Short mmCIF file of C-alpha atoms and ligand atoms in Angstrom, two decimals:
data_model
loop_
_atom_site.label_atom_id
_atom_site.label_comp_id
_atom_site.label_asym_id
_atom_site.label_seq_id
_atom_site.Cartn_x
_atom_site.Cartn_y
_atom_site.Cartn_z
CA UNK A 1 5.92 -10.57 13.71
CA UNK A 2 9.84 -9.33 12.92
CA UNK A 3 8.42 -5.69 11.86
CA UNK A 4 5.84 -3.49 13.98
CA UNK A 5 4.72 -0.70 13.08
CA UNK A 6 2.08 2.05 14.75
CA UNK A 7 0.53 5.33 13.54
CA UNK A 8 -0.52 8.02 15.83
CA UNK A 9 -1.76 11.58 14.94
CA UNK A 10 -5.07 13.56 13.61
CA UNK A 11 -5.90 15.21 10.62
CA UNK A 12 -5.67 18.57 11.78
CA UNK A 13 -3.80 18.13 15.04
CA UNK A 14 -0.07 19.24 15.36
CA UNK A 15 1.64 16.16 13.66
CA UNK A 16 1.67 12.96 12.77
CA UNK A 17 3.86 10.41 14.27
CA UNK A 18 5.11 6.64 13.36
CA UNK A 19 7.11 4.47 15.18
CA UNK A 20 8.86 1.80 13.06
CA UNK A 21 10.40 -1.51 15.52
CA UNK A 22 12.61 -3.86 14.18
CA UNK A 23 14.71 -2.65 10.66
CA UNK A 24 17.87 -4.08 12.07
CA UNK A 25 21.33 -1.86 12.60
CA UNK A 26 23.69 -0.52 10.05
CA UNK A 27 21.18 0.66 7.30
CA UNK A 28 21.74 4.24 6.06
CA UNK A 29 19.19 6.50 6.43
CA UNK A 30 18.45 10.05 5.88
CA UNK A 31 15.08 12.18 5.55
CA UNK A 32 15.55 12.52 2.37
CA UNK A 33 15.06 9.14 1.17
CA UNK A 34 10.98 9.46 2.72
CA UNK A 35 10.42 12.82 2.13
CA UNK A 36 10.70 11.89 -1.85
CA UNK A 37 7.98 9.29 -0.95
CA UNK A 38 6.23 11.88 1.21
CA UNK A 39 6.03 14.17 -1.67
CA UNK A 40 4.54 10.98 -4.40
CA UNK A 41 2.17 10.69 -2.19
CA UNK A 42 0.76 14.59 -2.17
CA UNK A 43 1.25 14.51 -6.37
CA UNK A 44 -1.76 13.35 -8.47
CA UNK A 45 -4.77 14.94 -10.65
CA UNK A 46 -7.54 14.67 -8.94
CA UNK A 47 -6.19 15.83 -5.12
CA UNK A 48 -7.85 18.25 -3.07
CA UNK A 49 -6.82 21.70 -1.79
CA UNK A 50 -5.27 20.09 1.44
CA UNK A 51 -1.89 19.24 -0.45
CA UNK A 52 -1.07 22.38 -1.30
CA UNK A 53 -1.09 23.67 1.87
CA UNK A 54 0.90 20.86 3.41
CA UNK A 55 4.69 20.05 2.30
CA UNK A 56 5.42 16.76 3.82
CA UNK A 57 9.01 15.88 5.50
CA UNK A 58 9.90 14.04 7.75
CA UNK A 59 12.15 14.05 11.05
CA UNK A 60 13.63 11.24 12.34
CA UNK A 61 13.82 11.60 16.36
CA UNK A 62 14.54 8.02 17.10
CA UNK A 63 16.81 4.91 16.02
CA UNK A 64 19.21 6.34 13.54
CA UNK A 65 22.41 7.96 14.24
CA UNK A 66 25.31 9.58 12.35
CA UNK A 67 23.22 8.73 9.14
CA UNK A 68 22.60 4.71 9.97
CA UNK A 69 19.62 2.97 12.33
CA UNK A 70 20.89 1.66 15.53
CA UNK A 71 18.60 -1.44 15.26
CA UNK A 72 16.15 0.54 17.86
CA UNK A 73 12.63 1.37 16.80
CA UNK A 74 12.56 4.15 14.89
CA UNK A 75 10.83 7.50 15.51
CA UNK A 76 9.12 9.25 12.65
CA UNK A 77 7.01 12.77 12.79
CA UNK A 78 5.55 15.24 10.05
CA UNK A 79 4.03 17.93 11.04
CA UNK A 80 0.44 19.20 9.61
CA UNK A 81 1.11 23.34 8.21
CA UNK A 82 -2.41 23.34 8.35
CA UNK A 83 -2.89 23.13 12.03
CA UNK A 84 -2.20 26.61 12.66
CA UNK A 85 -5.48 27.60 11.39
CA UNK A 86 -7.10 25.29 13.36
CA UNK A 87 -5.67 25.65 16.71
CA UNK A 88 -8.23 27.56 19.23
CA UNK A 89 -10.21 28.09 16.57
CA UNK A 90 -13.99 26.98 16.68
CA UNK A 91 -15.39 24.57 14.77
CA UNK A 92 -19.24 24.27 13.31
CA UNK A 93 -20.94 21.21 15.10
CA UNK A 94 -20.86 18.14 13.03
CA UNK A 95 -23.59 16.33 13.22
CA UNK A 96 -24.64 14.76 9.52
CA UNK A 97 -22.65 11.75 9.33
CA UNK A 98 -21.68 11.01 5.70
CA UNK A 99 -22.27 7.39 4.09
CA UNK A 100 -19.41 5.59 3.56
CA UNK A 101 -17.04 7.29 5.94
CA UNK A 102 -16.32 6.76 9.53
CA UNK A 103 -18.56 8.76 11.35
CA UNK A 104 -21.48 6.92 11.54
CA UNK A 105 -19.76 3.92 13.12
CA UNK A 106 -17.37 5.69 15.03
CA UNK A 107 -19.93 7.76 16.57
CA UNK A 108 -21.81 4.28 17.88
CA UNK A 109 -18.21 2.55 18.92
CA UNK A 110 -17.02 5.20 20.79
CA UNK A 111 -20.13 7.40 21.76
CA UNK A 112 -18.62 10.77 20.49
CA UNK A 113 -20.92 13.70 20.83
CA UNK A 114 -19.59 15.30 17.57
CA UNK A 115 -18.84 13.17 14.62
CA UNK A 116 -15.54 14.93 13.97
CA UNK A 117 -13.39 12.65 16.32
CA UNK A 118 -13.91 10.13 13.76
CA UNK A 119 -13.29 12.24 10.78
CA UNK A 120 -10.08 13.49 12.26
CA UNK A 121 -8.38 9.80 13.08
CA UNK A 122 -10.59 7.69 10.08
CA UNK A 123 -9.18 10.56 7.77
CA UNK A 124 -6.41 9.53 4.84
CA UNK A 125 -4.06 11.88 6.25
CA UNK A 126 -3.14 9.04 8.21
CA UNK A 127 -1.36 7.39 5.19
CA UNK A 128 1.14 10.21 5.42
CA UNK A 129 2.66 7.95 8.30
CA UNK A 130 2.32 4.72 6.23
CA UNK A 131 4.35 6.06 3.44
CA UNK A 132 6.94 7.26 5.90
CA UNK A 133 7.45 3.93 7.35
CA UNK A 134 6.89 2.10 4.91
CA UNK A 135 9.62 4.55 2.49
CA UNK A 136 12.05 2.90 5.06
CA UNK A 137 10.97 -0.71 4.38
CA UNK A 138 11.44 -0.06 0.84
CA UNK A 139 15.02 1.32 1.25
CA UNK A 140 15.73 -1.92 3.24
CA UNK A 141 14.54 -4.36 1.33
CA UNK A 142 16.62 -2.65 -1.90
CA UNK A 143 19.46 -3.73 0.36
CA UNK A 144 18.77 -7.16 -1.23
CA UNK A 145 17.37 -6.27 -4.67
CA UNK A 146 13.77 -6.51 -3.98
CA UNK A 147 12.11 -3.35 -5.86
CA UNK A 148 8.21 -2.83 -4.91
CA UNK A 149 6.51 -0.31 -7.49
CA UNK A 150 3.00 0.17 -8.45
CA UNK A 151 0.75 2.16 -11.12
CA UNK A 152 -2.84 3.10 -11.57
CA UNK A 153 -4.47 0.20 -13.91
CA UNK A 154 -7.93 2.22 -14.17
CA UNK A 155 -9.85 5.11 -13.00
CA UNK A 156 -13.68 4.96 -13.09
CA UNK A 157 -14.63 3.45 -16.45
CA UNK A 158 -10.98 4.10 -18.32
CA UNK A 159 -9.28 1.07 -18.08
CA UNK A 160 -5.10 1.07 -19.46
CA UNK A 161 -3.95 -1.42 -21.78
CA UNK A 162 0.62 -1.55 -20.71
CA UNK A 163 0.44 -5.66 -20.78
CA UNK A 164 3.56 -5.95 -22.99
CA UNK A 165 5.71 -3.20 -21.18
CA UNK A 166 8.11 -4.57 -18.43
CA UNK A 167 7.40 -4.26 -14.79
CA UNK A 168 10.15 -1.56 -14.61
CA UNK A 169 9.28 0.76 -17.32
CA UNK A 170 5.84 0.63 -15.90
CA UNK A 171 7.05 1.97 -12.14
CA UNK A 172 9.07 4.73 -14.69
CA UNK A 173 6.19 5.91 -17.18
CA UNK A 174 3.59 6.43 -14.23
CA UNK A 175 5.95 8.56 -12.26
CA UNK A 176 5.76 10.49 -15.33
CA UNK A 177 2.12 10.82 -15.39
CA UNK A 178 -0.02 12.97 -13.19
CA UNK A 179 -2.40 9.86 -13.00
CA UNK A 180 0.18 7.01 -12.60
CA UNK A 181 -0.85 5.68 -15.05
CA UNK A 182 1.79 3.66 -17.24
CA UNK A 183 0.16 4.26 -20.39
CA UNK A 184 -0.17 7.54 -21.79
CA UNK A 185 -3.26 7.27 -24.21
CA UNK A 186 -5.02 5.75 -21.36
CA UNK A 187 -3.90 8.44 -18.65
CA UNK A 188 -5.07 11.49 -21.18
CA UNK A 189 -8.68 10.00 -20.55
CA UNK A 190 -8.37 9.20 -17.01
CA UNK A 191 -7.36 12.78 -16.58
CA UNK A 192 -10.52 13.46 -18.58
CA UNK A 193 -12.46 11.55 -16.39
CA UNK A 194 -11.31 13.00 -13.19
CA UNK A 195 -12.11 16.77 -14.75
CA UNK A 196 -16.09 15.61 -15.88
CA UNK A 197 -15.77 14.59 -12.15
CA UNK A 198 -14.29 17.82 -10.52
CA UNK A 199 -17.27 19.66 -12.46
CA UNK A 200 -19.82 17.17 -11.44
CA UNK A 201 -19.22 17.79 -7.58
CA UNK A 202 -18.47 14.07 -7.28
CA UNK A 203 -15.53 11.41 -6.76
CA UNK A 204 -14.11 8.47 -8.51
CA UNK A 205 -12.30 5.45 -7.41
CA UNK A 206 -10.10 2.96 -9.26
CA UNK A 207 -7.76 -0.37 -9.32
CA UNK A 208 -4.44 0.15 -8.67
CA UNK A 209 -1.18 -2.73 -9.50
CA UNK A 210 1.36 -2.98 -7.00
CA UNK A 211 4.22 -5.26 -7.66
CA UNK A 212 7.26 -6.64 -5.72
CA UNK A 213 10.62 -7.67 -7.90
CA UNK A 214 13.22 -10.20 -6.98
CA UNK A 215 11.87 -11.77 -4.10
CA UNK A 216 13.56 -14.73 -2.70
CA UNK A 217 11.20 -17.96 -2.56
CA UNK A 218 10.35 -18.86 0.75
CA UNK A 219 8.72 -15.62 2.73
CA UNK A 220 5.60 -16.58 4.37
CA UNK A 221 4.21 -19.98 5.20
CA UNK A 222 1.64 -22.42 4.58
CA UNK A 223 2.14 -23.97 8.29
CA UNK A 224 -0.14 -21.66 10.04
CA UNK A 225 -3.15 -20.02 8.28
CA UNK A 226 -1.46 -16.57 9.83
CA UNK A 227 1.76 -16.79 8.16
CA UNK A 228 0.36 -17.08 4.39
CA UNK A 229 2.22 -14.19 2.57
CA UNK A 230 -0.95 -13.47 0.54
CA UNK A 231 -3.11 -13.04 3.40
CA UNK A 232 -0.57 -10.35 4.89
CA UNK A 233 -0.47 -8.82 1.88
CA UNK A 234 -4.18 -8.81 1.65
CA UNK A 235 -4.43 -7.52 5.21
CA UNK A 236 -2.38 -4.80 4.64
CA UNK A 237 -3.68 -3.32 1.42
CA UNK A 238 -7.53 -3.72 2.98
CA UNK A 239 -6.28 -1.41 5.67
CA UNK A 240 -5.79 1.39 3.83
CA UNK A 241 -8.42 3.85 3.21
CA UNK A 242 -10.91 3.40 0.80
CA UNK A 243 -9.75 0.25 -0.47
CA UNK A 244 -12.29 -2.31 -0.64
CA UNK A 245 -10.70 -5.38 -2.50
CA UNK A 246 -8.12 -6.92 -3.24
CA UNK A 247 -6.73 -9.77 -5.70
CA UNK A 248 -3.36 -11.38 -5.81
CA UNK A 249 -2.22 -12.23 -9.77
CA UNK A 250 -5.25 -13.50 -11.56
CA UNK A 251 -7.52 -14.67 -8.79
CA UNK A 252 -10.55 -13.25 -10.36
CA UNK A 253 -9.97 -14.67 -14.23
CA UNK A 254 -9.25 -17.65 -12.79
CA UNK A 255 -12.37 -18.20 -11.03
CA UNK A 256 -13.49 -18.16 -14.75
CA UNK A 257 -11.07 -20.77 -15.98
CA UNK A 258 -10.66 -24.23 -15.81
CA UNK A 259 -7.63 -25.97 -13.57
CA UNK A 260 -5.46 -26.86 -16.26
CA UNK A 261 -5.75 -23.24 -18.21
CA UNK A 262 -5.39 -21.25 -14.27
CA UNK A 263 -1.98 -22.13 -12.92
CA UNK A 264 1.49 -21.83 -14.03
CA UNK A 265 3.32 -24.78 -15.50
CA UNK A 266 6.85 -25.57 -14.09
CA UNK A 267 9.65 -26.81 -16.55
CA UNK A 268 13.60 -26.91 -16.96
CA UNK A 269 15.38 -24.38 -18.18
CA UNK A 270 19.07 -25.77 -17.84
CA UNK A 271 18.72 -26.51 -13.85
CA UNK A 272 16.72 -24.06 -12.88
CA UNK A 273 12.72 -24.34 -12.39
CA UNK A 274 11.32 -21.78 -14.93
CA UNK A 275 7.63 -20.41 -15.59
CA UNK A 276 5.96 -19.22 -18.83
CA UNK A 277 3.27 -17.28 -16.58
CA UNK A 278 2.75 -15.70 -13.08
CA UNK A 279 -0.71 -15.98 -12.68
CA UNK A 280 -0.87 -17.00 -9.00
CA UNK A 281 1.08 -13.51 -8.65
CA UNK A 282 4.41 -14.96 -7.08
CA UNK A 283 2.85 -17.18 -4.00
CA UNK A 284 1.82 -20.28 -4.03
CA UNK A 285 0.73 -22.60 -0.52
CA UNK A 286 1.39 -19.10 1.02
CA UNK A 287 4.94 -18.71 0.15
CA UNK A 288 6.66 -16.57 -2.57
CA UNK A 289 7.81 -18.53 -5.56
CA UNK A 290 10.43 -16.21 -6.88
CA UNK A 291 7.58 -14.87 -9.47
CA UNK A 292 7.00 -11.27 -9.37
CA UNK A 293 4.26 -10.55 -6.26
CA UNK A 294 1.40 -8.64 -7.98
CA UNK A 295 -1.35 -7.26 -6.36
CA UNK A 296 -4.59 -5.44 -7.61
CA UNK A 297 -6.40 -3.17 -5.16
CA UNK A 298 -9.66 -1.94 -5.58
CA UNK A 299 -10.66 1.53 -4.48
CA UNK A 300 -14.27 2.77 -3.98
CA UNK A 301 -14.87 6.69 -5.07
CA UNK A 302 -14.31 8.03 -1.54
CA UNK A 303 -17.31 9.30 0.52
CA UNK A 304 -16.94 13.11 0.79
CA UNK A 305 -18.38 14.64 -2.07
CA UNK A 306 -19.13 18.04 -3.42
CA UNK A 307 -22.70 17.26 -4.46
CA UNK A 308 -24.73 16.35 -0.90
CA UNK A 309 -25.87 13.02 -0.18
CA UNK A 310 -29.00 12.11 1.83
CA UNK A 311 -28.55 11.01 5.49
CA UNK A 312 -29.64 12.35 8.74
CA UNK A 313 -28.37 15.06 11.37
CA UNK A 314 -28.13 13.63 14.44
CA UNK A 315 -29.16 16.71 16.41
CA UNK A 316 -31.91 17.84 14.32
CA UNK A 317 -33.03 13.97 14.47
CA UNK A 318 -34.27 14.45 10.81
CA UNK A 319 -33.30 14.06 7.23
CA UNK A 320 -30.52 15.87 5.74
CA UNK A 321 -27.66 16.46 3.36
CA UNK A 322 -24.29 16.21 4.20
CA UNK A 323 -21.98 19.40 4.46
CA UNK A 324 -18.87 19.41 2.72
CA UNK A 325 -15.32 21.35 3.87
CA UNK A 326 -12.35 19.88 1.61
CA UNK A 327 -11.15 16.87 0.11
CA UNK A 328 -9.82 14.98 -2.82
CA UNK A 329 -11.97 14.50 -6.19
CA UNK A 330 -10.11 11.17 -7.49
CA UNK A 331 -6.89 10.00 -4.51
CA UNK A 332 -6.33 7.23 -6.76
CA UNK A 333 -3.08 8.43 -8.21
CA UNK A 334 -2.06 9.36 -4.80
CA UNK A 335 -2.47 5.98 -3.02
CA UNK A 336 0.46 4.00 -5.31
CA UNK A 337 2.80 5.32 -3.10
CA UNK A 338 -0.01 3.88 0.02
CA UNK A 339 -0.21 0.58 -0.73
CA UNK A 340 3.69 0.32 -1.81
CA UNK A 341 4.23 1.24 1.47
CA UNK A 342 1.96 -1.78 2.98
CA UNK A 343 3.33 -4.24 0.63
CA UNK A 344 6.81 -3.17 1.47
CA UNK A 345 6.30 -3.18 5.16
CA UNK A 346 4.93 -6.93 5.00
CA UNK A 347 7.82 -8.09 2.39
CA UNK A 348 10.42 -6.63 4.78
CA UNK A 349 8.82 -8.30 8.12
CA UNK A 350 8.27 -11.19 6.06
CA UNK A 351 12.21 -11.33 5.06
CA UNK A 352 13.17 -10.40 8.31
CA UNK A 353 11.28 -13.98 9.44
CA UNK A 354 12.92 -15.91 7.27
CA UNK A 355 16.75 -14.87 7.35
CA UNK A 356 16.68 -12.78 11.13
CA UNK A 357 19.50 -10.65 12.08
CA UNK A 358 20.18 -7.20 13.81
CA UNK A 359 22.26 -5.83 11.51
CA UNK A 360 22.39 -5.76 7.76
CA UNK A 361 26.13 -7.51 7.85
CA UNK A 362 24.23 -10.20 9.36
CA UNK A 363 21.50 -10.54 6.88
CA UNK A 364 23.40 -10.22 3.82
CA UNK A 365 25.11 -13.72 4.01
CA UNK A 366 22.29 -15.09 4.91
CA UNK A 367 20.27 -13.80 2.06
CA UNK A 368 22.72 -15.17 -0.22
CA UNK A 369 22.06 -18.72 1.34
CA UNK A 370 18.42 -18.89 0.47
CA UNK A 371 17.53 -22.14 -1.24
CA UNK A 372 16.84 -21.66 -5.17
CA UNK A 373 14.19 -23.37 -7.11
CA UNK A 374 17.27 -25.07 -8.84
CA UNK A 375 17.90 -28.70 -9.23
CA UNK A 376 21.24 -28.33 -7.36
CA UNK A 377 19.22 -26.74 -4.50
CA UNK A 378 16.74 -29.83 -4.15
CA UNK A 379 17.96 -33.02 -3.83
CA UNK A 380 15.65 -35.71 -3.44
CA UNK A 381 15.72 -38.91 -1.47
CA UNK A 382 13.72 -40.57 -4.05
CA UNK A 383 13.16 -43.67 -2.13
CA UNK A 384 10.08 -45.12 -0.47
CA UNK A 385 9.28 -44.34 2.80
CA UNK A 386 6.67 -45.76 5.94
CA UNK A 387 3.91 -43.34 6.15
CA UNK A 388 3.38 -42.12 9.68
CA UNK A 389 4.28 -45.00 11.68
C1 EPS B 401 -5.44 13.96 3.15
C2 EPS B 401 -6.41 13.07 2.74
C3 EPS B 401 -7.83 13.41 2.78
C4 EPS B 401 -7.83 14.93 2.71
C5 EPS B 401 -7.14 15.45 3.96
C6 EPS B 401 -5.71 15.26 3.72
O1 EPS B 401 -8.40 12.89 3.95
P1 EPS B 401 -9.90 12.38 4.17
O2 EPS B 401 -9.81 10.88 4.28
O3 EPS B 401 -10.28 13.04 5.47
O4 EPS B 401 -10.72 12.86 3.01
O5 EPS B 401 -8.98 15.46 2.38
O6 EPS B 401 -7.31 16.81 4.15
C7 EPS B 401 -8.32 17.32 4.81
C8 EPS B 401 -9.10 16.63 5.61
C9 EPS B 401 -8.43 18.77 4.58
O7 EPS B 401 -8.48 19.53 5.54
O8 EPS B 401 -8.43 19.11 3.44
C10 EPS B 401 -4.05 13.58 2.97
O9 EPS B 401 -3.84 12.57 2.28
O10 EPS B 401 -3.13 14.22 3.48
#
């Protein structure tokens, strides 16, 4: 791995840290290019009381100076407003774990005494951290061209209908949205959705798009089952809270079609390679073909709700309903920015692989070496050969 990156922090603690290793020297940086991440991430209909207490930004204590990274890791914190009315204060015992969330299992790995350990680290306010990070990957992989966006495709039952409307204008139109959603029919009754939900006490997940433009071909590998790009990608998006699958281009469809009707035929458009359809969703044997990467994510409705559910108090050993304090209704809208973040940080490790470097000056030349899928860029030998003697 090129790229590290680590979270640290707890919901209500002081802050929330990240620590970024390996963007290489000589890329400018300033807060302000994650903070307008930061704040995506805390806009969307359906969020919970939490954001408008907080007001994310960031502060960069580590690998940047006089506006550029150094090439050392890089040191990221926000802090949590909210923590002031939780320091020294104390807390109800928590003791009804809630299905679907961490603090069943967390209280069995780690033997907590009070579920809200697990709460407090399993919580989303994690992603805070992701986004920062993964606003710088972004940032650095625009160096090249390479644009990741994403959009909300459905919410609950509403599912949108944007197939003819170019990648771009899709990132555009669900910025403009409160749901992310790209079309606007479609995002009135997701919003409608979201407010039977509000008034029902419950929550509501989704499938969100996230798409990379203008990748070079050649990041990942088929060579080692570790260094497929998909099953970063893949890896990446399943980390993020509440997301629960995950499909690169049109894996599922195509488990419904036959060979010849599931893949994407190659032909010659002057010298270059050319494709009529992207339904692997820009990899193929592991590697990016130059398609556009396009992921779907799955997210469940997220496990603390308003309305109780059954389960049982650990201290009472009996049944019981779970307690609620705060959280979001429908974080769908809110989690483009997530998983943009994950797909970014894999696409820049994943670049950084293939072309190295510590510095940008370095990189760029390289970049512009890549092979093409071009005729000129593929000679053949076309003669026979001894197999493996
Ligand atoms: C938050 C995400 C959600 C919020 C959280 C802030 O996290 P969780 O996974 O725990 O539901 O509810 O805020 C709170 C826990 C709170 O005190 O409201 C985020 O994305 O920042």
């Amino acid at each position: 791995m090129s790229l590290r990156f680590l979270t640290a922090g707890e919901s209500h603690g002081p802050s929330l840290t990240a620590i970024l290793d390996g963007i290489p020297a000589g890329l400018p940086l300033i807060p302000d290019i994650i903070n307008k991440d930061l704040a995506r991430r805390q806009q969307g209909y359906g969020s919970g009381g939490r954001m408008k207490i907080e007001k994310d930004t960031v502060q960069i204590t580590g690998g940047v100076m006089a506006g550029e990274t150094t090439g050392a890791p890089i040191a990221l914190i926000v802090q949590n407003d909210d923590h002031v009315k939780w320091k020294g204060k104390e807390v109800e015992p928590m003791t009804a774990p809630r299905p679907g969330h961490a603090d069943l299992t967390g209280a069995v790995k780690y033997g907590y005494k009070d579920l809200r350990p697990a709460l407090e680290r399993a919580s989303a306010r994690e992603t805070t951290m992701r986004v920062a990070a993964g606003a710088v990957c972004k940032h650095f992989l625009n160096q090249f061209g390479i644009v990741v966006g994403g959009y909300v495709a459905s919410i609950g039952e509403v599912t949108a209908n944007f197939n003819d409307v170019p990648y771009e204008e899709r990132f555009q139109r669900a910025e403009e949205s409160d749901v992310r959603c790209p079309d606007p029919k479609s995002a009135q009754l997701m919003r409608d959705e979201i407010e039977k939900i509000i008034h029902g006490k419950n929550t509501l997940g989704g499938i969100l798009e996230i798409i990379a433009l203008n990748l070079p071909v050649g990041l990942g590998s088929f060579v080692q089952w570790d260094r497929r790009l998909e099953a970063k990608l893949a890896h990446a998006i399943m980390s993020v809270q509440a997301i629960k699958g995950v499909e690169v281009g049109d894996a599922f469809e195509n488990a419904r079609r036959i060979g010849t009707q599931a893949h994407d035929s190659i032909n010659l458009q002057h010298d270059n390679l050319q494709r009529a359809t992207n339904r692997a969703g820009g990899t193929e044997g592991g590697v990016s073909n130059g398609q556009p990467i396009i992921i779907r994510a799955a997210m469940k409705p997220i496990a603390t709700t308003l309305l109780p559910q059954p389960t049982v108090d650990l201290a009472l050993k009996a049944d019981a309903s779970t307690k609620y304090e705060r959280s979001d209704f429908c974080p769908v809208p809110r989690a483009v920015p997530i998983l943009e973040a994950m797909v970014a940080f894999v696409l820049a490790d994943a670049l950084l692989e293939k072309i190295g470097g510590d510095s940008l000056n370095e990189m760029k030349p390289r970049f512009e070496m890549l092979r093409k899928a071009t005729l000129d860029d593929l000679p053949m030998d076309n003669i026979p050969h001894i197999f493996w003697e």
